[in-house]
PDB file of C-alpha atoms in Angstrom:
ATOM      1  CA  MET P   1     121.107 118.126 117.382  1.00  0.00           C
ATOM      2  CA  ASP P   2     121.898 121.015 115.039  1.00  0.00           C
ATOM      3  CA  PHE P   3     124.614 122.177 117.412  1.00  0.00           C
ATOM      4  CA  ILE P   4     126.290 118.769 117.458  1.00  0.00           C
ATOM      5  CA  SER P   5     126.180 118.362 113.692  1.00  0.00           C
ATOM      6  CA  GLY P   6     127.443 121.922 113.215  1.00  0.00           C
ATOM      7  CA  LEU P   7     130.280 121.254 115.634  1.00  0.00           C
ATOM      8  CA  PHE P   8     131.171 118.043 113.783  1.00  0.00           C
ATOM      9  CA  VAL P   9     131.229 119.882 110.456  1.00  0.00           C
ATOM     10  CA  ASP P  10     133.433 122.672 111.802  1.00  0.00           C
ATOM     11  CA  LEU P  11     135.838 120.264 113.487  1.00  0.00           C
ATOM     12  CA  SER P  12     136.104 118.146 110.336  1.00  0.00           C
ATOM     13  CA  LEU P  13     137.133 121.211 108.347  1.00  0.00           C
ATOM     14  CA  LEU P  14     139.636 122.311 110.976  1.00  0.00           C
ATOM     15  CA  GLY P  15     141.050 118.808 111.391  1.00  0.00           C
ATOM     16  CA  GLY P  16     141.279 118.318 107.644  1.00  0.00           C
ATOM     17  CA  ILE P  17     143.217 121.519 107.132  1.00  0.00           C
ATOM     18  CA  VAL P  18     145.561 120.817 110.059  1.00  0.00           C
ATOM     19  CA  LEU P  19     146.287 117.253 108.929  1.00  0.00           C
ATOM     20  CA  PHE P  20     146.857 118.324 105.346  1.00  0.00           C
ATOM     21  CA  ILE P  21     149.318 121.036 106.384  1.00  0.00           C
ATOM     22  CA  MET P  22     151.088 118.769 108.896  1.00  0.00           C
ATOM     23  CA  SER P  23     151.601 116.137 106.209  1.00  0.00           C
ATOM     24  CA  PHE P  24     154.225 118.371 104.589  1.00  0.00           C
ATOM     25  CA  PHE P  25     156.453 118.512 107.699  1.00  0.00           C
ATOM     26  CA  LYS P  26     159.558 116.337 107.643  1.00  0.00           C
ATOM     27  CA  LYS P  27     158.703 115.022 111.103  1.00  0.00           C
ATOM     28  CA  TYR P  28     155.652 113.214 109.663  1.00  0.00           C
ATOM     29  CA  GLU P  29     157.218 112.144 106.366  1.00  0.00           C
ATOM     30  CA  LYS P  30     156.571 108.482 107.170  1.00  0.00           C
ATOM     31  CA  TYR P  31     152.808 109.119 107.408  1.00  0.00           C
ATOM     32  CA  ARG P  32     152.573 111.759 104.666  1.00  0.00           C
ATOM     33  CA  TYR P  33     150.174 109.993 102.297  1.00  0.00           C
ATOM     34  CA  LYS P  34     147.883 108.712 105.034  1.00  0.00           C
ATOM     35  CA  MET P  35     147.622 112.186 106.558  1.00  0.00           C
ATOM     36  CA  MET P  36     146.947 113.773 103.182  1.00  0.00           C
ATOM     37  CA  ILE P  37     144.185 111.272 102.408  1.00  0.00           C
ATOM     38  CA  VAL P  38     142.524 111.704 105.803  1.00  0.00           C
ATOM     39  CA  GLY P  39     142.843 115.500 105.564  1.00  0.00           C
ATOM     40  CA  VAL P  40     141.226 115.621 102.135  1.00  0.00           C
ATOM     41  CA  ALA P  41     138.502 113.178 103.273  1.00  0.00           C
ATOM     42  CA  LEU P  42     137.625 115.436 106.225  1.00  0.00           C
ATOM     43  CA  ILE P  43     137.455 118.473 103.943  1.00  0.00           C
ATOM     44  CA  VAL P  44     135.160 116.550 101.570  1.00  0.00           C
ATOM     45  CA  ILE P  45     132.930 115.626 104.530  1.00  0.00           C
ATOM     46  CA  TRP P  46     132.744 119.324 105.397  1.00  0.00           C
ATOM     47  CA  ILE P  47     131.756 120.220 101.829  1.00  0.00           C
ATOM     48  CA  ALA P  48     129.068 117.507 101.739  1.00  0.00           C
ATOM     49  CA  PHE P  49     127.482 118.573 105.020  1.00  0.00           C
ATOM     50  CA  VAL P  50     127.592 122.285 104.206  1.00  0.00           C
ATOM     51  CA  ASP P  51     125.977 121.678 100.816  1.00  0.00           C
ATOM     52  CA  THR P  52     123.312 119.455 102.377  1.00  0.00           C
ATOM     53  CA  ALA P  53     122.454 122.099 104.957  1.00  0.00           C
ATOM     54  CA  SER P  54     122.234 124.756 102.242  1.00  0.00           C
ATOM     55  CA  LEU P  55     119.942 122.594 100.133  1.00  0.00           C
ATOM     56  CA  GLN P  56     117.674 121.857 103.086  1.00  0.00           C
ATOM     57  CA  GLU P  57     117.382 125.539 103.924  1.00  0.00           C
ATOM     58  CA  ALA P  58     116.665 126.478 100.298  1.00  0.00           C
ATOM     59  CA  TYR P  59     113.990 123.774 100.098  1.00  0.00           C
ATOM     60  CA  ARG P  60     112.361 124.969 103.323  1.00  0.00           C
ATOM     61  CA  GLU P  61     112.326 128.605 102.182  1.00  0.00           C
ATOM     62  CA  GLY P  62     110.927 127.637  98.788  1.00  0.00           C
ATOM     63  CA  TYR P  63     108.254 125.501 100.417  1.00  0.00           C
ATOM     64  CA  GLU P  64     107.225 128.354 102.716  1.00  0.00           C
ATOM     65  CA  ALA P  65     107.151 130.794  99.793  1.00  0.00           C
ATOM     66  CA  ALA P  66     104.970 128.388  97.785  1.00  0.00           C
ATOM     67  CA  GLN P  67     102.541 128.073 100.702  1.00  0.00           C
ATOM     68  CA  GLY P  68     102.061 131.831 100.640  1.00  0.00           C
ATOM     69  CA  ILE P  69     100.985 131.878  96.967  1.00  0.00           C
TER      70      ILE P  69
END
């Protein structure tokens, strides 16, 4: 399950960056604002999941350190 969630997080970052950059091309001018919004939303999803994983790991390490005291 960790692999799947990690893959989702990585793909959301990659997709967000690609969509955000593509939104500035003239070819996609008609869809510019939609692509920018979706790109930023995917980057925000990446930030939320990375922060959640970091908090869970910090909690687990703190819990294990407290058990040793």
